[in-house]
Amino acid sequence: MPVIGGGAHILVFPYPAQGHMIPLLDLTHHLATLGLTVTVLVTPKNLSLLNPLLSKHPSSIKTLVLPFPTHPSLPAGVENAKDLTPKSAPAMMRALGELRQPLLQWFKSHPSPPIAIVSDMFLGWTHHLACQLGILRVVFSPSGAMALSVMYYLWRDLPKRNDPDDHSAMISFPKMPNSPIYPWYQLSGLYRSYIEGDPVSEFIKDGFRANMESWGLVINSFESLEKDYLDYLKNELGHDRVWTVGPLLDPSGPTERGGPGANWAGDIMTWLDSCKDHTVVYVCFGSQAVLTSEQMEALGLGLEKSGATFIWCIKEARGDAKCGVVPPGLEDLVAGRGRIVRGWAPQVSILSHRAVGAFLTHCGWNSVLEGLVAGVAMLAWPMGADQFVNATLLVEELKVAIRVCEGAESVPNSDELGRLVAQLVVDRNRVEMVRAMESSKAVLNAIKGGGSSFKDLDRLVMHLTKEASLRDKILDVEQKCSTMEFTDNHYKPIMHA
């Protein structure tokens, strides 16, 4: 990429959850490559996650390490959402708000402070900080445009249920493209836990509304994937400073995304080398979801009945013998055609291998984009957060996926699951397979030179560089004015001792 940033200084502030940090750090890599000077704000226990980035950009990326604030609802020493339940997200977001004062002090004492803050959508309070400092705030959305549209709609209009106990009450979004409708239980947990007047709830509501007021918006998506929702967002925000720069995964960037390298990772790739093209199903539900014993048994039985070759990545529960445990005897039953990985797996490398043809996923946005890049058909089992909206996009609009289950507590029918898995890897002419390959081409066109995401990334950097130049000129004029004495429309230099 050509260097166009001119060294303009920005602050990047990720939210400390894997699905949020990884894409924003990927964006940071791109911004530094294009010539911006970046300071990344992290808390001490997350500093090591920046090592690949710092080693690649030793001169253009620096760190600002601030102590993680305490909060009565958070366990002592916790600094990353992966160590918490989703119900702890409001407390995590509120705790991070306590960084406003130390961050303000850092800005005021810095000899060349950033001209903009690029911060995660869960850090909406940084908009108020940016206004106080007289600089720009750019929202980063690790979710797609459709999911973000739903979130903004919720926090702006605050729809309610007629019966507060009806978890299946349907909530409609008539002003959005395609007018989606979702049962209450499929809406954002942050929104469902909102209590009017509660200080933490009001802080989160204010944060999302501050996002809508911020100067710009960067989305980890690409134009042709979600054009209708991008147009909707621009109309709702009242400006076109909306940039789609995804998928942000860069083959030339850091490769250890979300986990350390492991010796056995090479064994998986060697095993995949021995498999036929497009015959392997990759199964993974992200970094946080832990399946119950009943779900594990149904899923394991479905994979066994499918007869398909598979890799199953499992997150095991800490201290809970009833969750995340492989059904007894399964590994013996599928020996030779099934590999089970406990903990982190090199997902990007697995999905991009020629042998993988399908992906059973929770529909987290990072996984969705990685699946689209790889051109694999998907089996959708959304469980929470933005995943139900993502599943709608994949299944009903893009038609690259089949919905196999819904909800964090649902248990799939093993017979039906086995049938769908078998069909997806056997029939290469299924519409989902064909559409997945077409979507892969669209993704690659977006991120290559001249593509929509490539151009939007350049435009974002040029906007920030222009703002930095304007600010420098203003400061230069102010400095000159401070050393001039104005008299009768003339001025002369003020002599200082």
GROMACS .gro file of C-alpha atoms in nm:
model
  497
    1MET     CA    1   0.000   0.000   0.000
    2PRO     CA    2   0.121   0.356  -0.068
    3VAL     CA    3   0.198   0.567   0.239
    4ILE     CA    4  -0.056   0.851   0.252
    5GLY     CA    5  -0.101   0.926   0.624
    6GLY     CA    6   0.176   1.181   0.663
    7GLY     CA    7   0.239   1.071   1.020
    8ALA     CA    8  -0.087   1.211   1.160
    9HIS     CA    9  -0.125   1.093   1.520
   10ILE     CA   10  -0.438   0.905   1.633
   11LEU     CA   11  -0.538   0.713   1.946
   12VAL     CA   12  -0.685   0.364   1.902
   13PHE     CA   13  -0.889   0.232   2.196
   14PRO     CA   14  -1.011  -0.132   2.168
   15TYR     CA   15  -1.274  -0.289   2.390
   16PRO     CA   16  -1.107  -0.583   2.570
   17ALA     CA   17  -1.297  -0.874   2.418
   18GLN     CA   18  -1.144  -1.100   2.154
   19GLY     CA   19  -1.413  -1.040   1.893
   20HIS     CA   20  -1.367  -0.665   1.934
   21MET     CA   21  -0.990  -0.638   1.979
   22ILE     CA   22  -0.878  -0.857   1.689
   23PRO     CA   23  -1.043  -0.658   1.407
   24LEU     CA   24  -0.952  -0.319   1.558
   25LEU     CA   25  -0.588  -0.427   1.592
   26ASP     CA   26  -0.606  -0.547   1.230
   27LEU     CA   27  -0.731  -0.199   1.136
   28THR     CA   28  -0.445  -0.047   1.337
   29HIS     CA   29  -0.200  -0.250   1.127
   30HIS     CA   30  -0.353  -0.105   0.809
   31LEU     CA   31  -0.351   0.252   0.943
   32ALA     CA   32   0.015   0.227   1.041
   33THR     CA   33   0.100   0.075   0.703
   34LEU     CA   34  -0.065   0.376   0.536
   35GLY     CA   35   0.149   0.620   0.730
   36LEU     CA   36  -0.042   0.716   1.044
   37THR     CA   37   0.124   0.733   1.382
   38VAL     CA   38  -0.084   0.531   1.629
   39THR     CA   39  -0.100   0.509   2.006
   40VAL     CA   40  -0.298   0.204   2.127
   41LEU     CA   41  -0.459   0.222   2.470
   42VAL     CA   42  -0.455  -0.105   2.663
   43THR     CA   43  -0.463  -0.224   3.021
   44PRO     CA   44  -0.164  -0.420   3.159
   45LYS     CA   45  -0.293  -0.776   3.113
   46ASN     CA   46  -0.383  -0.712   2.748
   47LEU     CA   47  -0.050  -0.557   2.653
   48SER     CA   48   0.093  -0.889   2.531
   49LEU     CA   49  -0.182  -0.909   2.265
   50LEU     CA   50  -0.011  -0.618   2.091
   51ASN     CA   51   0.327  -0.788   2.058
   52PRO     CA   52   0.283  -0.905   1.694
   53LEU     CA   53   0.165  -0.556   1.598
   54LEU     CA   54   0.447  -0.377   1.780
   55SER     CA   55   0.711  -0.600   1.628
   56LYS     CA   56   0.580  -0.525   1.279
   57HIS     CA   57   0.551  -0.147   1.334
   58PRO     CA   58   0.814  -0.058   1.597
   59SER     CA   59   0.836   0.310   1.504
   60SER     CA   60   0.477   0.400   1.411
   61ILE     CA   61   0.277   0.220   1.683
   62LYS     CA   62   0.321   0.303   2.052
   63THR     CA   63   0.124   0.199   2.359
   64LEU     CA   64  -0.054   0.382   2.636
   65VAL     CA   65  -0.093   0.142   2.929
   66LEU     CA   66  -0.347   0.251   3.191
   67PRO     CA   67  -0.451   0.049   3.498
   68PHE     CA   68  -0.784  -0.127   3.460
   69PRO     CA   69  -1.043   0.048   3.681
   70THR     CA   70  -1.219  -0.153   3.948
   71HIS     CA   71  -1.593  -0.214   3.956
   72PRO     CA   72  -1.796  -0.387   4.229
   73SER     CA   73  -1.957  -0.625   3.981
   74LEU     CA   74  -1.627  -0.746   3.832
   75PRO     CA   75  -1.392  -1.001   3.990
   76ALA     CA   76  -1.058  -0.858   4.099
   77GLY     CA   77  -0.787  -0.881   3.835
   78VAL     CA   78  -1.019  -0.936   3.537
   79GLU     CA   79  -0.932  -0.721   3.235
   80ASN     CA   80  -1.074  -0.918   2.943
   81ALA     CA   81  -1.431  -1.013   2.858
   82LYS     CA   82  -1.326  -1.368   2.768
   83ASP     CA   83  -1.288  -1.430   3.143
   84LEU     CA   84  -1.644  -1.315   3.211
   85THR     CA   85  -1.999  -1.419   3.129
   86PRO     CA   86  -2.191  -1.206   2.875
   87LYS     CA   87  -2.397  -1.071   3.167
   88SER     CA   88  -2.083  -0.895   3.293
   89ALA     CA   89  -2.050  -0.680   2.979
   90PRO     CA   90  -2.240  -0.378   3.125
   91ALA     CA   91  -2.009  -0.370   3.429
   92MET     CA   92  -1.703  -0.401   3.204
   93MET     CA   93  -1.822  -0.112   2.988
   94ARG     CA   94  -1.899   0.105   3.289
   95ALA     CA   95  -1.563   0.031   3.451
   96LEU     CA   96  -1.375   0.138   3.139
   97GLY     CA   97  -1.556   0.472   3.156
   98GLU     CA   98  -1.343   0.552   3.459
   99LEU     CA   99  -1.044   0.589   3.225
  100ARG     CA  100  -1.180   0.922   3.103
  101GLN     CA  101  -0.995   1.136   3.357
  102PRO     CA  102  -0.651   0.971   3.327
  103LEU     CA  103  -0.689   0.976   2.949
  104LEU     CA  104  -0.777   1.346   2.959
  105GLN     CA  105  -0.465   1.413   3.166
  106TRP     CA  106  -0.251   1.216   2.920
  107PHE     CA  107  -0.383   1.419   2.627
  108LYS     CA  108  -0.316   1.749   2.801
  109SER     CA  109   0.040   1.653   2.893
  110HIS     CA  110   0.135   1.502   2.556
  111PRO     CA  111   0.367   1.720   2.342
  112SER     CA  112   0.192   1.609   2.023
  113PRO     CA  113  -0.147   1.463   2.119
  114PRO     CA  114  -0.365   1.265   1.876
  115ILE     CA  115  -0.599   1.453   1.646
  116ALA     CA  116  -0.861   1.177   1.664
  117ILE     CA  117  -0.982   0.888   1.879
  118VAL     CA  118  -1.075   0.565   1.698
  119SER     CA  119  -1.259   0.361   1.959
  120ASP     CA  120  -1.485   0.058   1.980
  121MET     CA  121  -1.862   0.101   1.972
  122PHE     CA  122  -1.876  -0.021   2.335
  123LEU     CA  123  -1.676   0.290   2.434
  124GLY     CA  124  -1.928   0.556   2.336
  125TRP     CA  125  -1.821   0.784   2.622
  126THR     CA  126  -1.503   0.861   2.427
  127HIS     CA  127  -1.719   1.084   2.204
  128HIS     CA  128  -1.773   1.320   2.498
  129LEU     CA  129  -1.401   1.311   2.574
  130ALA     CA  130  -1.321   1.397   2.211
  131CYS     CA  131  -1.565   1.690   2.223
  132GLN     CA  132  -1.402   1.814   2.543
  133LEU     CA  133  -1.061   1.797   2.375
  134GLY     CA  134  -1.182   1.948   2.049
  135ILE     CA  135  -1.077   1.648   1.840
  136LEU     CA  136  -1.252   1.388   1.625
  137ARG     CA  137  -1.402   1.063   1.744
  138VAL     CA  138  -1.443   0.776   1.499
  139VAL     CA  139  -1.658   0.478   1.600
  140PHE     CA  140  -1.524   0.134   1.514
  141SER     CA  141  -1.787  -0.135   1.469
  142PRO     CA  142  -1.663  -0.496   1.483
  143SER     CA  143  -2.019  -0.592   1.384
  144GLY     CA  144  -2.164  -0.563   1.036
  145ALA     CA  145  -2.385  -0.282   0.905
  146MET     CA  146  -2.710  -0.478   0.946
  147ALA     CA  147  -2.637  -0.568   1.308
  148LEU     CA  148  -2.526  -0.211   1.384
  149SER     CA  149  -2.846  -0.077   1.226
  150VAL     CA  150  -3.050  -0.294   1.463
  151MET     CA  151  -2.844  -0.177   1.762
  152TYR     CA  152  -2.882   0.190   1.676
  153TYR     CA  153  -3.255   0.143   1.615
  154LEU     CA  154  -3.297  -0.017   1.959
  155TRP     CA  155  -3.112   0.250   2.156
  156ARG     CA  156  -3.270   0.537   1.967
  157ASP     CA  157  -3.633   0.419   1.981
  158LEU     CA  158  -3.625   0.197   2.296
  159PRO     CA  159  -3.898  -0.049   2.185
  160LYS     CA  160  -4.069  -0.241   2.465
  161ARG     CA  161  -4.279  -0.553   2.511
  162ASN     CA  162  -4.645  -0.530   2.606
  163ASP     CA  163  -4.588  -0.818   2.847
  164PRO     CA  164  -4.252  -0.781   3.028
  165ASP     CA  165  -4.243  -1.157   3.085
  166ASP     CA  166  -4.297  -1.255   2.721
  167HIS     CA  167  -3.951  -1.347   2.592
  168SER     CA  168  -4.095  -1.441   2.252
  169ALA     CA  169  -4.265  -1.105   2.192
  170MET     CA  170  -4.190  -0.993   1.839
  171ILE     CA  171  -4.004  -0.663   1.795
  172SER     CA  172  -4.025  -0.508   1.449
  173PHE     CA  173  -3.789  -0.271   1.270
  174PRO     CA  174  -4.018  -0.124   1.000
  175LYS     CA  175  -3.786   0.161   0.896
  176MET     CA  176  -3.491  -0.069   0.824
  177PRO     CA  177  -3.433  -0.233   0.483
  178ASN     CA  178  -3.638  -0.554   0.455
  179SER     CA  179  -3.817  -0.464   0.783
  180PRO     CA  180  -3.674  -0.745   0.997
  181ILE     CA  181  -3.862  -0.882   1.297
  182TYR     CA  182  -3.701  -1.062   1.592
  183PRO     CA  183  -3.836  -1.221   1.909
  184TRP     CA  184  -3.731  -1.036   2.222
  185TYR     CA  185  -3.488  -1.306   2.334
  186GLN     CA  186  -3.285  -1.264   2.013
  187LEU     CA  187  -3.214  -0.895   2.070
  188SER     CA  188  -2.888  -0.767   2.215
  189GLY     CA  189  -2.840  -0.875   2.576
  190LEU     CA  190  -2.715  -0.525   2.653
  191TYR     CA  191  -3.046  -0.385   2.540
  192ARG     CA  192  -3.261  -0.651   2.707
  193SER     CA  193  -3.090  -0.582   3.040
  194TYR     CA  194  -3.159  -0.207   3.017
  195ILE     CA  195  -3.339  -0.069   3.325
  196GLU     CA  196  -3.459   0.288   3.301
  197GLY     CA  197  -3.294   0.501   3.566
  198ASP     CA  198  -3.027   0.247   3.654
  199PRO     CA  199  -2.687   0.425   3.640
  200VAL     CA  200  -2.507   0.151   3.446
  201SER     CA  201  -2.797   0.111   3.201
  202GLU     CA  202  -2.817   0.485   3.142
  203PHE     CA  203  -2.439   0.499   3.089
  204ILE     CA  204  -2.466   0.233   2.816
  205LYS     CA  205  -2.764   0.401   2.651
  206ASP     CA  206  -2.579   0.732   2.648
  207GLY     CA  207  -2.275   0.556   2.498
  208PHE     CA  208  -2.469   0.414   2.203
  209ARG     CA  209  -2.643   0.745   2.140
  210ALA     CA  210  -2.302   0.916   2.155
  211ASN     CA  211  -2.187   0.674   1.884
  212MET     CA  212  -2.460   0.814   1.660
  213GLU     CA  213  -2.335   1.168   1.725
  214SER     CA  214  -1.968   1.091   1.659
  215TRP     CA  215  -1.782   1.239   1.363
  216GLY     CA  216  -1.727   0.917   1.169
  217LEU     CA  217  -1.796   0.544   1.157
  218VAL     CA  218  -1.573   0.258   1.043
  219ILE     CA  219  -1.734  -0.083   0.985
  220ASN     CA  220  -1.562  -0.417   0.943
  221SER     CA  221  -1.764  -0.508   0.634
  222PHE     CA  222  -1.762  -0.433   0.262
  223GLU     CA  223  -1.995  -0.234   0.044
  224SER     CA  224  -2.150  -0.500  -0.181
  225LEU     CA  225  -2.226  -0.725   0.118
  226GLU     CA  226  -2.450  -0.478   0.304
  227LYS     CA  227  -2.513  -0.181   0.074
  228ASP     CA  228  -2.878  -0.132   0.175
  229TYR     CA  229  -2.787  -0.116   0.542
  230LEU     CA  230  -2.496   0.118   0.477
  231ASP     CA  231  -2.728   0.356   0.293
  232TYR     CA  232  -2.972   0.331   0.584
  233LEU     CA  233  -2.700   0.415   0.837
  234LYS     CA  234  -2.579   0.715   0.638
  235ASN     CA  235  -2.934   0.845   0.619
  236GLU     CA  236  -2.990   0.795   0.992
  237LEU     CA  237  -2.659   0.954   1.087
  238GLY     CA  238  -2.707   1.247   0.851
  239HIS     CA  239  -2.363   1.224   0.688
  240ASP     CA  240  -2.158   1.000   0.463
  241ARG     CA  241  -1.849   0.968   0.683
  242VAL     CA  242  -1.906   0.593   0.695
  243TRP     CA  243  -1.626   0.370   0.576
  244THR     CA  244  -1.644  -0.006   0.515
  245VAL     CA  245  -1.288  -0.136   0.530
  246GLY     CA  246  -1.334  -0.510   0.578
  247PRO     CA  247  -1.269  -0.788   0.597
  248LEU     CA  248  -0.972  -0.656   0.794
  249LEU     CA  249  -0.768  -0.974   0.799
  250ASP     CA  250  -0.447  -0.899   0.609
  251PRO     CA  251  -0.222  -1.188   0.503
  252SER     CA  252   0.077  -0.956   0.544
  253GLY     CA  253  -0.029  -0.858   0.896
  254PRO     CA  254   0.016  -1.040   1.228
  255THR     CA  255  -0.078  -1.408   1.197
  256GLU     CA  256  -0.144  -1.499   1.560
  257ARG     CA  257  -0.507  -1.382   1.572
  258GLY     CA  258  -0.664  -1.467   1.905
  259GLY     CA  259  -0.423  -1.735   2.015
  260PRO     CA  260  -0.059  -1.836   2.029
  261GLY     CA  261   0.105  -2.057   1.773
  262ALA     CA  262   0.103  -2.423   1.871
  263ASN     CA  263   0.309  -2.721   1.764
  264TRP     CA  264   0.001  -2.930   1.695
  265ALA     CA  265  -0.138  -2.669   1.452
  266GLY     CA  266   0.100  -2.806   1.188
  267ASP     CA  267  -0.037  -3.155   1.250
  268ILE     CA  268  -0.389  -3.033   1.168
  269MET     CA  269  -0.274  -2.882   0.840
  270THR     CA  270  -0.086  -3.201   0.751
  271TRP     CA  271  -0.400  -3.402   0.825
  272LEU     CA  272  -0.607  -3.168   0.606
  273ASP     CA  273  -0.356  -3.215   0.326
  274SER     CA  274  -0.456  -3.582   0.319
  275CYS     CA  275  -0.828  -3.501   0.276
  276LYS     CA  276  -1.017  -3.454  -0.048
  277ASP     CA  277  -1.118  -3.105  -0.162
  278HIS     CA  278  -1.426  -2.948   0.003
  279THR     CA  279  -1.507  -3.257   0.211
  280VAL     CA  280  -1.422  -3.140   0.564
  281VAL     CA  281  -1.663  -2.963   0.801
  282TYR     CA  282  -1.507  -2.722   1.047
  283VAL     CA  283  -1.704  -2.679   1.372
  284CYS     CA  284  -1.636  -2.388   1.607
  285PHE     CA  285  -1.849  -2.161   1.827
  286GLY     CA  286  -1.603  -1.884   1.904
  287SER     CA  287  -1.402  -1.796   2.210
  288GLN     CA  288  -1.683  -1.768   2.466
  289ALA     CA  289  -1.960  -2.020   2.398
  290VAL     CA  290  -1.943  -2.339   2.607
  291LEU     CA  291  -2.193  -2.610   2.512
  292THR     CA  292  -2.385  -2.808   2.772
  293SER     CA  293  -2.343  -3.185   2.796
  294GLU     CA  294  -2.679  -3.231   2.618
  295GLN     CA  295  -2.574  -3.002   2.333
  296MET     CA  296  -2.234  -3.171   2.308
  297GLU     CA  297  -2.395  -3.513   2.287
  298ALA     CA  298  -2.646  -3.407   2.017
  299LEU     CA  299  -2.378  -3.233   1.812
  300GLY     CA  300  -2.132  -3.520   1.846
  301LEU     CA  301  -2.399  -3.772   1.744
  302GLY     CA  302  -2.498  -3.557   1.447
  303LEU     CA  303  -2.138  -3.539   1.324
  304GLU     CA  304  -2.100  -3.914   1.369
  305LYS     CA  305  -2.423  -3.985   1.175
  306SER     CA  306  -2.325  -3.749   0.893
  307GLY     CA  307  -2.033  -3.970   0.791
  308ALA     CA  308  -1.846  -3.647   0.707
  309THR     CA  309  -1.485  -3.568   0.785
  310PHE     CA  310  -1.466  -3.293   1.043
  311ILE     CA  311  -1.258  -3.078   1.278
  312TRP     CA  312  -1.438  -2.981   1.599
  313CYS     CA  313  -1.288  -2.698   1.806
  314ILE     CA  314  -1.415  -2.713   2.165
  315LYS     CA  315  -1.401  -2.455   2.442
  316GLU     CA  316  -1.397  -2.643   2.771
  317ALA     CA  317  -1.556  -2.492   3.081
  318ARG     CA  318  -1.331  -2.405   3.370
  319GLY     CA  319  -1.419  -2.612   3.674
  320ASP     CA  320  -1.749  -2.738   3.527
  321ALA     CA  321  -1.741  -3.107   3.446
  322LYS     CA  322  -2.087  -3.088   3.285
  323CYS     CA  323  -2.002  -2.844   3.005
  324GLY     CA  324  -1.767  -2.854   2.709
  325VAL     CA  325  -1.693  -3.226   2.749
  326VAL     CA  326  -1.663  -3.456   2.447
  327PRO     CA  327  -1.922  -3.737   2.465
  328PRO     CA  328  -1.758  -4.061   2.585
  329GLY     CA  329  -1.652  -4.289   2.302
  330LEU     CA  330  -1.702  -4.032   2.025
  331GLU     CA  331  -1.335  -3.999   1.942
  332ASP     CA  332  -1.306  -4.375   1.899
  333LEU     CA  333  -1.618  -4.385   1.679
  334VAL     CA  334  -1.485  -4.119   1.440
  335ALA     CA  335  -1.118  -4.210   1.453
  336GLY     CA  336  -0.953  -4.127   1.121
  337ARG     CA  337  -1.223  -3.892   0.997
  338GLY     CA  338  -1.274  -3.664   1.295
  339ARG     CA  339  -1.028  -3.438   1.476
  340ILE     CA  340  -1.116  -3.270   1.806
  341VAL     CA  341  -0.925  -2.959   1.914
  342ARG     CA  342  -0.949  -2.840   2.273
  343GLY     CA  343  -0.891  -2.467   2.308
  344TRP     CA  344  -0.753  -2.237   2.041
  345ALA     CA  345  -0.735  -2.344   1.676
  346PRO     CA  346  -0.583  -2.169   1.371
  347GLN     CA  347  -0.927  -2.092   1.230
  348VAL     CA  348  -0.822  -1.873   0.936
  349SER     CA  349  -0.573  -2.134   0.815
  350ILE     CA  350  -0.824  -2.416   0.856
  351LEU     CA  351  -1.105  -2.238   0.672
  352SER     CA  352  -0.880  -2.138   0.384
  353HIS     CA  353  -0.754  -2.494   0.330
  354ARG     CA  354  -0.877  -2.652   0.007
  355ALA     CA  355  -1.013  -2.954   0.199
  356VAL     CA  356  -1.267  -2.752   0.402
  357GLY     CA  357  -1.606  -2.707   0.239
  358ALA     CA  358  -1.842  -2.620   0.524
  359PHE     CA  359  -1.836  -2.431   0.853
  360LEU     CA  360  -2.072  -2.494   1.147
  361THR     CA  361  -2.061  -2.158   1.328
  362HIS     CA  362  -2.224  -1.946   1.598
  363CYS     CA  363  -2.232  -1.660   1.342
  364GLY     CA  364  -2.001  -1.422   1.527
  365TRP     CA  365  -1.908  -1.151   1.277
  366ASN     CA  366  -1.537  -1.231   1.265
  367SER     CA  367  -1.618  -1.594   1.189
  368VAL     CA  368  -1.875  -1.489   0.930
  369LEU     CA  369  -1.619  -1.279   0.743
  370GLU     CA  370  -1.353  -1.549   0.765
  371GLY     CA  371  -1.601  -1.799   0.624
  372LEU     CA  372  -1.694  -1.564   0.340
  373VAL     CA  373  -1.330  -1.502   0.253
  374ALA     CA  374  -1.269  -1.878   0.243
  375GLY     CA  375  -1.574  -1.938   0.024
  376VAL     CA  376  -1.720  -2.212   0.246
  377ALA     CA  377  -2.091  -2.274   0.294
  378MET     CA  378  -2.208  -2.230   0.653
  379LEU     CA  379  -2.432  -2.406   0.900
  380ALA     CA  380  -2.575  -2.139   1.130
  381TRP     CA  381  -2.632  -2.185   1.502
  382PRO     CA  382  -2.662  -1.829   1.642
  383MET     CA  383  -2.649  -1.805   2.022
  384GLY     CA  384  -2.651  -1.440   2.128
  385ALA     CA  385  -2.535  -1.081   2.075
  386ASP     CA  386  -2.546  -0.985   1.703
  387GLN     CA  387  -2.543  -1.348   1.589
  388PHE     CA  388  -2.917  -1.378   1.517
  389VAL     CA  389  -2.902  -1.076   1.286
  390ASN     CA  390  -2.590  -1.215   1.120
  391ALA     CA  391  -2.769  -1.546   1.065
  392THR     CA  392  -3.057  -1.362   0.894
  393LEU     CA  393  -2.808  -1.198   0.658
  394LEU     CA  394  -2.634  -1.528   0.582
  395VAL     CA  395  -2.941  -1.750   0.545
  396GLU     CA  396  -3.217  -1.530   0.407
  397GLU     CA  397  -3.035  -1.258   0.216
  398LEU     CA  398  -2.699  -1.393   0.103
  399LYS     CA  399  -2.816  -1.757   0.093
  400VAL     CA  400  -2.471  -1.890   0.185
  401ALA     CA  401  -2.590  -2.072   0.497
  402ILE     CA  402  -2.843  -2.317   0.636
  403ARG     CA  403  -2.993  -2.255   0.981
  404VAL     CA  404  -2.950  -2.570   1.193
  405CYS     CA  405  -3.030  -2.444   1.542
  406GLU     CA  406  -3.105  -2.120   1.730
  407GLY     CA  407  -3.027  -2.007   2.082
  408ALA     CA  408  -2.766  -2.067   2.350
  409GLU     CA  409  -2.989  -2.325   2.523
  410SER     CA  410  -3.129  -2.502   2.217
  411VAL     CA  411  -3.038  -2.862   2.141
  412PRO     CA  412  -3.015  -2.966   1.776
  413ASN     CA  413  -3.189  -3.274   1.638
  414SER     CA  414  -2.893  -3.504   1.572
  415ASP     CA  415  -3.062  -3.684   1.282
  416GLU     CA  416  -3.148  -3.360   1.104
  417LEU     CA  417  -2.806  -3.212   1.178
  418GLY     CA  418  -2.632  -3.520   1.041
  419ARG     CA  419  -2.843  -3.505   0.725
  420LEU     CA  420  -2.768  -3.137   0.661
  421VAL     CA  421  -2.396  -3.177   0.723
  422ALA     CA  422  -2.381  -3.474   0.485
  423GLN     CA  423  -2.573  -3.291   0.212
  424LEU     CA  424  -2.360  -2.979   0.235
  425VAL     CA  425  -2.029  -3.155   0.178
  426VAL     CA  426  -2.158  -3.401  -0.082
  427ASP     CA  427  -2.362  -3.176  -0.312
  428ARG     CA  428  -2.127  -2.916  -0.458
  429ASN     CA  429  -2.416  -2.773  -0.661
  430ARG     CA  430  -2.626  -2.676  -0.360
  431VAL     CA  431  -2.719  -2.309  -0.376
  432GLU     CA  432  -2.531  -2.238  -0.053
  433MET     CA  433  -2.209  -2.380  -0.198
  434VAL     CA  434  -2.242  -2.183  -0.520
  435ARG     CA  435  -2.331  -1.861  -0.341
  436ALA     CA  436  -2.041  -1.905  -0.098
  437MET     CA  437  -1.793  -1.920  -0.385
  438GLU     CA  438  -1.952  -1.610  -0.542
  439SER     CA  439  -1.932  -1.425  -0.210
  440SER     CA  440  -1.565  -1.515  -0.177
  441LYS     CA  441  -1.496  -1.350  -0.511
  442ALA     CA  442  -1.686  -1.040  -0.400
  443VAL     CA  443  -1.480  -1.021  -0.080
  444LEU     CA  444  -1.151  -1.053  -0.263
  445ASN     CA  445  -1.259  -0.786  -0.511
  446ALA     CA  446  -1.340  -0.551  -0.222
  447ILE     CA  447  -1.003  -0.577  -0.049
  448LYS     CA  448  -0.774  -0.583  -0.353
  449GLY     CA  449  -0.625  -0.267  -0.505
  450GLY     CA  450  -0.907  -0.053  -0.643
  451GLY     CA  451  -1.173  -0.244  -0.449
  452SER     CA  452  -1.436  -0.072  -0.232
  453SER     CA  453  -1.273  -0.155   0.103
  454PHE     CA  454  -0.928  -0.067  -0.030
  455LYS     CA  455  -1.058   0.273  -0.143
  456ASP     CA  456  -1.250   0.338   0.179
  457LEU     CA  457  -0.940   0.267   0.387
  458ASP     CA  458  -0.748   0.522   0.178
  459ARG     CA  459  -1.032   0.774   0.213
  460LEU     CA  460  -1.039   0.729   0.590
  461VAL     CA  461  -0.666   0.795   0.621
  462MET     CA  462  -0.687   1.094   0.386
  463HIS     CA  463  -0.971   1.243   0.593
  464LEU     CA  464  -0.772   1.204   0.913
  465THR     CA  465  -0.459   1.344   0.748
  466LYS     CA  466  -0.654   1.645   0.619
  467GLU     CA  467  -0.793   1.712   0.967
  468ALA     CA  468  -0.441   1.689   1.111
  469SER     CA  469  -0.316   1.939   0.852
  470LEU     CA  470  -0.599   2.181   0.928
  471ARG     CA  471  -0.532   2.152   1.299
  472ASP     CA  472  -0.162   2.222   1.249
  473LYS     CA  473  -0.247   2.535   1.052
  474ILE     CA  474  -0.485   2.656   1.323
  475LEU     CA  475  -0.225   2.596   1.593
  476ASP     CA  476   0.035   2.775   1.385
  477VAL     CA  477  -0.192   3.079   1.347
  478GLU     CA  478  -0.276   3.075   1.719
  479GLN     CA  479   0.092   3.061   1.807
  480LYS     CA  480   0.173   3.352   1.576
  481CYS     CA  481  -0.118   3.553   1.712
  482SER     CA  482   0.002   3.495   2.069
  483THR     CA  483   0.330   3.669   1.980
  484MET     CA  484   0.173   3.965   1.798
  485GLU     CA  485   0.037   4.296   1.932
  486PHE     CA  486  -0.258   4.435   1.734
  487THR     CA  487  -0.301   4.816   1.711
  488ASP     CA  488  -0.519   5.006   1.464
  489ASN     CA  489  -0.538   4.712   1.223
  490HIS     CA  490  -0.160   4.674   1.224
  491TYR     CA  491   0.053   4.437   1.422
  492LYS     CA  492   0.406   4.417   1.542
  493PRO     CA  493   0.597   4.134   1.709
  494ILE     CA  494   0.588   4.133   2.089
  495MET     CA  495   0.937   4.133   2.230
  496HIS     CA  496   0.986   3.881   2.509
  497ALA     CA  497   1.269   3.886   2.760
   0.00000   0.00000   0.00000
